Amino acid sequence: MLADGDEAAARACAELAVAQGVWRHPDQRPTHYVPSLPPIPVYDPARYWFTDYLRESYPRIRAELDSVTDPAVRGFLPVEESLLGEGRWDQVTFYDTGQRFDDACARFPVTAGVIEGIPEASSGGPGVVTLSWLHPGTHILPHCGGSNARQRVHLGLVVPEGPRMRVGDQVLRWKEGDCLVFDDSFEHEVWHEGSEPRVVLLMDVSHADLDDSVRDWILSARSAFNERIRAYMEERGIARAEMVDGVLQLVADGGATSLFTRHLREVDASAVELRDGKVSYE
């Protein structure tokens, strides 16, 4: 409904879900929901020991980042485009559900060293740790994170005039060398109406109010990254993915190959493309 621009219908649906006990707040709509956690969109950074550590480490991280003129050269990749209304959003990932990405850490050794000093986000992290580079003119569409069992931390690194973020009904702005802590299972969106890039260090940590036994159970259920890739490929009929001259090429498995071959013959086309939720043929 939000993707179709029908905000009133989306709100009515969310409020109905809350009335029926699916969630506790219409702005908080995660797929994996822990009902015992309070529905609070934004938290006081002073509550977390590592926010002081991040503030103290800011000058070293910023000095390393200041050498980056082209994010693509330093390993930044586009974030999934489904969240982009317009513009460009890149990131380099250091950790994903506890798995360390050595290439990123080698590209940014100072930043990686700081991250490793926060095991709640690195080896024991429930989500990702990234450098998030938001280009001017970008709008990240309203969306909810997948779980309320974690909290998201931003350390402002490069913050010009222009960017802002809405979390629930609160509007937040970054400050260089300072932290924001919020629950990204609340609906949130970002605008960058400035003229210079905005860069933050982003990390996920387990929710501070989560019972220890529940936290340990959630962390124990984390799947290895190669297992997630395997599941993704199986679900989508991908047999092989290969980078050729910097371009990703996908090879369909037998079932997908048969399906598309038959369909293209039926519609007398040589190609089919999905763009903006619509199918077109050539």
Tab-separated table of C-alpha atoms in Angstrom:
chain	number	residue	atom	x	y	z
A	1	MET	CA	0.000	0.000	0.000
A	2	LEU	CA	2.837	2.396	0.788
A	3	ALA	CA	4.557	1.484	-2.468
A	4	ASP	CA	1.334	2.327	-4.295
A	5	GLY	CA	1.138	5.676	-2.516
A	6	ASP	CA	-1.985	4.851	-0.502
A	7	GLU	CA	-0.791	6.021	2.909
A	8	ALA	CA	-4.303	6.187	4.386
A	9	ALA	CA	-5.033	2.553	3.556
A	10	ALA	CA	-1.627	1.499	4.870
A	11	ARG	CA	-2.244	3.295	8.154
A	12	ALA	CA	-5.706	1.778	8.526
A	13	CYS	CA	-4.273	-1.705	7.918
A	14	ALA	CA	-1.492	-1.171	10.473
A	15	GLU	CA	-3.930	0.114	13.083
A	16	LEU	CA	-6.171	-2.897	12.478
A	17	ALA	CA	-3.168	-5.192	12.999
A	18	VAL	CA	-2.421	-3.454	16.313
A	19	ALA	CA	-6.047	-3.813	17.392
A	20	GLN	CA	-5.832	-7.544	16.671
A	21	GLY	CA	-2.595	-7.952	18.654
A	22	VAL	CA	-0.125	-8.416	15.814
A	23	TRP	CA	1.976	-5.417	16.933
A	24	ARG	CA	1.786	-2.790	19.688
A	25	HIS	CA	2.298	0.326	17.553
A	26	PRO	CA	1.154	1.018	13.971
A	27	ASP	CA	4.525	2.545	13.055
A	28	GLN	CA	6.410	-0.555	14.259
A	29	ARG	CA	5.869	-3.455	11.860
A	30	PRO	CA	8.767	-5.935	11.901
A	31	THR	CA	8.542	-9.406	10.419
A	32	HIS	CA	10.091	-10.946	13.552
A	33	TYR	CA	8.438	-9.411	16.592
A	34	VAL	CA	9.216	-9.755	20.310
A	35	PRO	CA	6.034	-8.449	22.015
A	36	SER	CA	7.646	-7.943	25.427
A	37	LEU	CA	9.900	-5.129	24.177
A	38	PRO	CA	8.633	-1.558	24.597
A	39	PRO	CA	7.555	0.243	21.394
A	40	ILE	CA	10.019	3.147	21.659
A	41	PRO	CA	11.392	4.582	18.397
A	42	VAL	CA	14.385	6.614	19.655
A	43	TYR	CA	16.711	5.984	22.620
A	44	ASP	CA	19.140	8.066	24.665
A	45	PRO	CA	22.677	7.264	23.410
A	46	ALA	CA	24.047	7.810	26.927
A	47	ARG	CA	22.450	4.499	27.911
A	48	TYR	CA	25.058	2.538	25.936
A	49	TRP	CA	28.693	2.266	26.970
A	50	PHE	CA	29.993	2.160	23.419
A	51	THR	CA	28.596	5.537	22.354
A	52	ASP	CA	31.313	7.280	24.409
A	53	TYR	CA	33.864	4.942	22.836
A	54	LEU	CA	32.599	5.833	19.348
A	55	ARG	CA	32.694	9.555	20.082
A	56	GLU	CA	36.285	9.214	21.324
A	57	SER	CA	37.194	7.220	18.200
A	58	TYR	CA	35.554	9.667	15.785
A	59	PRO	CA	38.711	11.700	14.937
A	60	ARG	CA	40.603	8.534	13.900
A	61	ILE	CA	37.725	7.153	11.836
A	62	ARG	CA	37.140	10.529	10.176
A	63	ALA	CA	40.838	10.904	9.324
A	64	GLU	CA	40.765	7.537	7.574
A	65	LEU	CA	37.523	8.383	5.771
A	66	ASP	CA	38.836	11.755	4.570
A	67	SER	CA	41.135	9.930	2.152
A	68	VAL	CA	38.104	8.591	0.246
A	69	THR	CA	37.202	10.646	-2.815
A	70	ASP	CA	35.518	7.917	-4.863
A	71	PRO	CA	33.476	5.484	-2.722
A	72	ALA	CA	33.409	2.838	-5.466
A	73	VAL	CA	37.205	2.624	-5.468
A	74	ARG	CA	37.236	1.929	-1.735
A	75	GLY	CA	34.756	-0.950	-1.858
A	76	PHE	CA	31.416	0.842	-1.472
A	77	LEU	CA	28.535	-0.897	-3.264
A	78	PRO	CA	24.962	0.250	-3.964
A	79	VAL	CA	22.402	-0.612	-1.299
A	80	GLU	CA	19.393	-2.589	-2.547
A	81	GLU	CA	17.518	-0.275	-4.885
A	82	SER	CA	14.053	-1.288	-3.661
A	83	LEU	CA	14.488	1.177	-0.793
A	84	LEU	CA	15.491	4.060	-3.039
A	85	GLY	CA	12.894	6.527	-4.187
A	86	GLU	CA	15.586	8.506	-5.949
A	87	GLY	CA	19.294	9.227	-5.723
A	88	ARG	CA	22.229	7.030	-4.776
A	89	TRP	CA	23.108	5.208	-1.559
A	90	ASP	CA	26.334	3.192	-1.165
A	91	GLN	CA	27.815	1.187	1.660
A	92	VAL	CA	30.799	-0.936	2.585
A	93	THR	CA	30.009	-3.813	4.971
A	94	PHE	CA	32.373	-4.877	7.753
A	95	TYR	CA	30.135	-7.424	9.517
A	96	ASP	CA	26.877	-9.174	8.760
A	97	THR	CA	25.303	-11.253	11.576
A	98	GLY	CA	28.697	-11.820	13.146
A	99	GLN	CA	30.605	-12.650	9.960
A	100	ARG	CA	33.639	-10.477	9.315
A	101	PHE	CA	34.369	-9.285	5.768
A	102	ASP	CA	38.138	-9.182	5.525
A	103	ASP	CA	38.317	-7.080	2.351
A	104	ALA	CA	36.368	-4.207	3.910
A	105	CYS	CA	38.378	-4.406	7.115
A	106	ALA	CA	41.623	-4.301	5.124
A	107	ARG	CA	40.425	-1.219	3.213
A	108	PHE	CA	39.560	0.596	6.453
A	109	PRO	CA	41.848	-0.877	9.138
A	110	VAL	CA	41.388	1.961	11.641
A	111	THR	CA	37.594	1.801	11.422
A	112	ALA	CA	37.686	-1.999	11.591
A	113	GLY	CA	39.800	-1.841	14.735
A	114	VAL	CA	37.267	0.430	16.415
A	115	ILE	CA	34.397	-1.854	15.404
A	116	GLU	CA	36.166	-4.906	16.799
A	117	GLY	CA	36.239	-3.137	20.164
A	118	ILE	CA	32.425	-3.424	20.257
A	119	PRO	CA	31.658	-7.176	20.285
A	120	GLU	CA	27.933	-6.422	20.669
A	121	ALA	CA	28.038	-5.173	17.058
A	122	SER	CA	30.903	-7.173	15.509
A	123	SER	CA	31.386	-10.838	16.374
A	124	GLY	CA	28.250	-10.868	18.553
A	125	GLY	CA	26.178	-8.607	16.348
A	126	PRO	CA	22.597	-9.418	15.326
A	127	GLY	CA	22.764	-7.428	12.077
A	128	VAL	CA	25.165	-5.361	10.014
A	129	VAL	CA	28.027	-2.934	10.526
A	130	THR	CA	28.587	-0.614	7.573
A	131	LEU	CA	29.840	2.709	6.403
A	132	SER	CA	26.781	4.304	4.824
A	133	TRP	CA	27.440	6.936	2.125
A	134	LEU	CA	24.334	8.907	1.154
A	135	HIS	CA	24.604	11.098	-1.931
A	136	PRO	CA	22.822	14.463	-2.296
A	137	GLY	CA	19.316	14.296	-3.693
A	138	THR	CA	18.612	10.858	-2.245
A	139	HIS	CA	15.314	9.759	-0.719
A	140	ILE	CA	15.171	6.424	1.111
A	141	LEU	CA	11.557	5.286	1.100
A	142	PRO	CA	9.549	4.564	4.282
A	143	HIS	CA	10.298	1.039	5.506
A	144	CYS	CA	10.540	-1.062	8.672
A	145	GLY	CA	13.490	-3.188	9.741
A	146	GLY	CA	12.961	-6.915	10.062
A	147	SER	CA	13.183	-7.295	13.862
A	148	ASN	CA	12.528	-5.240	16.991
A	149	ALA	CA	15.040	-7.385	18.897
A	150	ARG	CA	17.873	-5.121	17.811
A	151	GLN	CA	18.696	-1.418	17.900
A	152	ARG	CA	20.516	0.600	15.266
A	153	VAL	CA	23.377	2.954	16.092
A	154	HIS	CA	24.639	5.750	13.818
A	155	LEU	CA	27.886	7.638	14.374
A	156	GLY	CA	27.883	10.815	12.292
A	157	LEU	CA	31.124	11.074	10.308
A	158	VAL	CA	30.470	13.540	7.494
A	159	VAL	CA	27.310	15.569	8.057
A	160	PRO	CA	26.627	18.549	5.795
A	161	GLU	CA	23.478	20.644	5.755
A	162	GLY	CA	20.486	18.897	4.214
A	163	PRO	CA	20.069	15.285	5.423
A	164	ARG	CA	17.390	14.243	7.928
A	165	MET	CA	15.687	11.038	9.048
A	166	ARG	CA	12.194	10.334	10.314
A	167	VAL	CA	11.751	7.466	12.786
A	168	GLY	CA	8.087	6.979	13.633
A	169	ASP	CA	6.870	10.524	14.211
A	170	GLN	CA	10.269	11.914	15.239
A	171	VAL	CA	12.644	13.764	12.907
A	172	LEU	CA	16.343	13.236	13.641
A	173	ARG	CA	19.448	14.968	12.324
A	174	TRP	CA	23.006	13.701	12.548
A	175	LYS	CA	25.935	15.510	14.148
A	176	GLU	CA	29.558	14.837	13.332
A	177	GLY	CA	31.191	12.844	16.100
A	178	ASP	CA	27.904	12.079	17.857
A	179	CYS	CA	25.589	9.065	17.981
A	180	LEU	CA	21.932	8.313	17.330
A	181	VAL	CA	20.274	5.148	18.655
A	182	PHE	CA	16.888	4.065	17.332
A	183	ASP	CA	14.687	1.039	16.745
A	184	ASP	CA	14.672	0.546	12.985
A	185	SER	CA	11.641	-1.767	13.168
A	186	PHE	CA	9.718	1.525	13.377
A	187	GLU	CA	8.860	2.987	9.999
A	188	HIS	CA	11.655	5.320	8.964
A	189	GLU	CA	12.775	7.238	5.901
A	190	VAL	CA	15.647	9.511	4.959
A	191	TRP	CA	15.995	12.623	2.812
A	192	HIS	CA	19.201	14.315	1.693
A	193	GLU	CA	18.438	17.775	0.344
A	194	GLY	CA	21.989	19.085	0.662
A	195	SER	CA	24.874	19.330	-1.794
A	196	GLU	CA	27.574	17.174	-0.165
A	197	PRO	CA	27.642	13.464	0.799
A	198	ARG	CA	26.504	12.314	4.236
A	199	VAL	CA	28.495	9.444	5.750
A	200	VAL	CA	27.725	7.542	8.961
A	201	LEU	CA	29.065	4.442	10.658
A	202	LEU	CA	26.009	2.207	11.101
A	203	MET	CA	25.832	-0.784	13.442
A	204	ASP	CA	23.179	-3.093	14.846
A	205	VAL	CA	23.239	-4.322	18.456
A	206	SER	CA	20.851	-6.524	20.403
A	207	HIS	CA	18.043	-4.558	22.054
A	208	ALA	CA	19.110	-3.355	25.500
A	209	ASP	CA	15.812	-4.533	27.063
A	210	LEU	CA	15.960	-8.001	25.539
A	211	ASP	CA	16.044	-10.848	28.039
A	212	ASP	CA	19.496	-12.480	28.041
A	213	SER	CA	18.124	-15.944	27.283
A	214	VAL	CA	16.096	-14.631	24.324
A	215	ARG	CA	19.103	-12.692	23.035
A	216	ASP	CA	21.319	-15.773	23.216
A	217	TRP	CA	18.674	-17.853	21.430
A	218	ILE	CA	18.357	-15.281	18.631
A	219	LEU	CA	22.120	-15.029	18.192
A	220	SER	CA	22.482	-18.813	18.154
A	221	ALA	CA	20.016	-18.959	15.257
A	222	ARG	CA	22.146	-16.706	13.024
A	223	SER	CA	22.938	-18.453	9.758
A	224	ALA	CA	26.300	-18.336	8.048
A	225	PHE	CA	26.489	-15.904	5.128
A	226	ASN	CA	27.084	-18.681	2.589
A	227	GLU	CA	23.956	-20.440	3.854
A	228	ARG	CA	21.922	-17.295	3.282
A	229	ILE	CA	23.342	-17.004	-0.241
A	230	ARG	CA	22.469	-20.644	-0.898
A	231	ALA	CA	18.878	-20.101	0.270
A	232	TYR	CA	18.585	-16.914	-1.787
A	233	MET	CA	19.780	-18.686	-4.932
A	234	GLU	CA	17.506	-21.676	-4.400
A	235	GLU	CA	14.448	-19.492	-3.817
A	236	ARG	CA	15.077	-17.512	-7.001
A	237	GLY	CA	16.264	-20.241	-9.338
A	238	ILE	CA	19.847	-18.951	-9.645
A	239	ALA	CA	22.464	-21.580	-10.476
A	240	ARG	CA	25.512	-19.315	-10.769
A	241	ALA	CA	26.484	-15.695	-10.143
A	242	GLU	CA	29.666	-14.317	-11.673
A	243	MET	CA	31.357	-10.938	-12.005
A	244	VAL	CA	32.510	-10.370	-15.606
A	245	ASP	CA	34.358	-7.109	-16.277
A	246	GLY	CA	32.685	-5.572	-13.262
A	247	VAL	CA	29.182	-6.638	-14.323
A	248	LEU	CA	27.211	-9.267	-12.388
A	249	GLN	CA	25.881	-12.078	-14.552
A	250	LEU	CA	23.339	-14.613	-13.263
A	251	VAL	CA	22.750	-18.063	-14.705
A	252	ALA	CA	19.333	-19.615	-14.108
A	253	ASP	CA	18.947	-23.180	-12.853
A	254	GLY	CA	17.151	-25.842	-14.873
A	255	GLY	CA	13.677	-25.066	-13.584
A	256	ALA	CA	13.954	-21.317	-14.146
A	257	THR	CA	15.512	-21.842	-17.573
A	258	SER	CA	12.604	-24.038	-18.652
A	259	LEU	CA	10.022	-21.590	-17.297
A	260	PHE	CA	11.459	-18.516	-19.012
A	261	THR	CA	12.169	-20.315	-22.297
A	262	ARG	CA	8.595	-21.551	-22.514
A	263	HIS	CA	7.142	-18.178	-21.565
A	264	LEU	CA	9.247	-16.194	-24.037
A	265	ARG	CA	8.176	-18.551	-26.808
A	266	GLU	CA	4.526	-18.162	-25.831
A	267	VAL	CA	4.674	-14.351	-25.984
A	268	ASP	CA	7.022	-14.345	-28.999
A	269	ALA	CA	9.722	-12.291	-27.265
A	270	SER	CA	13.478	-12.594	-26.869
A	271	ALA	CA	13.783	-10.884	-23.471
A	272	VAL	CA	11.725	-10.043	-20.409
A	273	GLU	CA	12.631	-7.353	-17.886
A	274	LEU	CA	11.208	-6.433	-14.493
A	275	ARG	CA	11.489	-2.710	-13.691
A	276	ASP	CA	9.558	-0.732	-11.085
A	277	GLY	CA	7.311	-3.733	-10.458
A	278	LYS	CA	6.252	-4.006	-14.132
A	279	VAL	CA	7.174	-6.606	-16.753
A	280	SER	CA	8.196	-5.546	-20.246
A	281	TYR	CA	9.195	-7.612	-23.294
A	282	GLU	CA	11.550	-7.207	-26.215
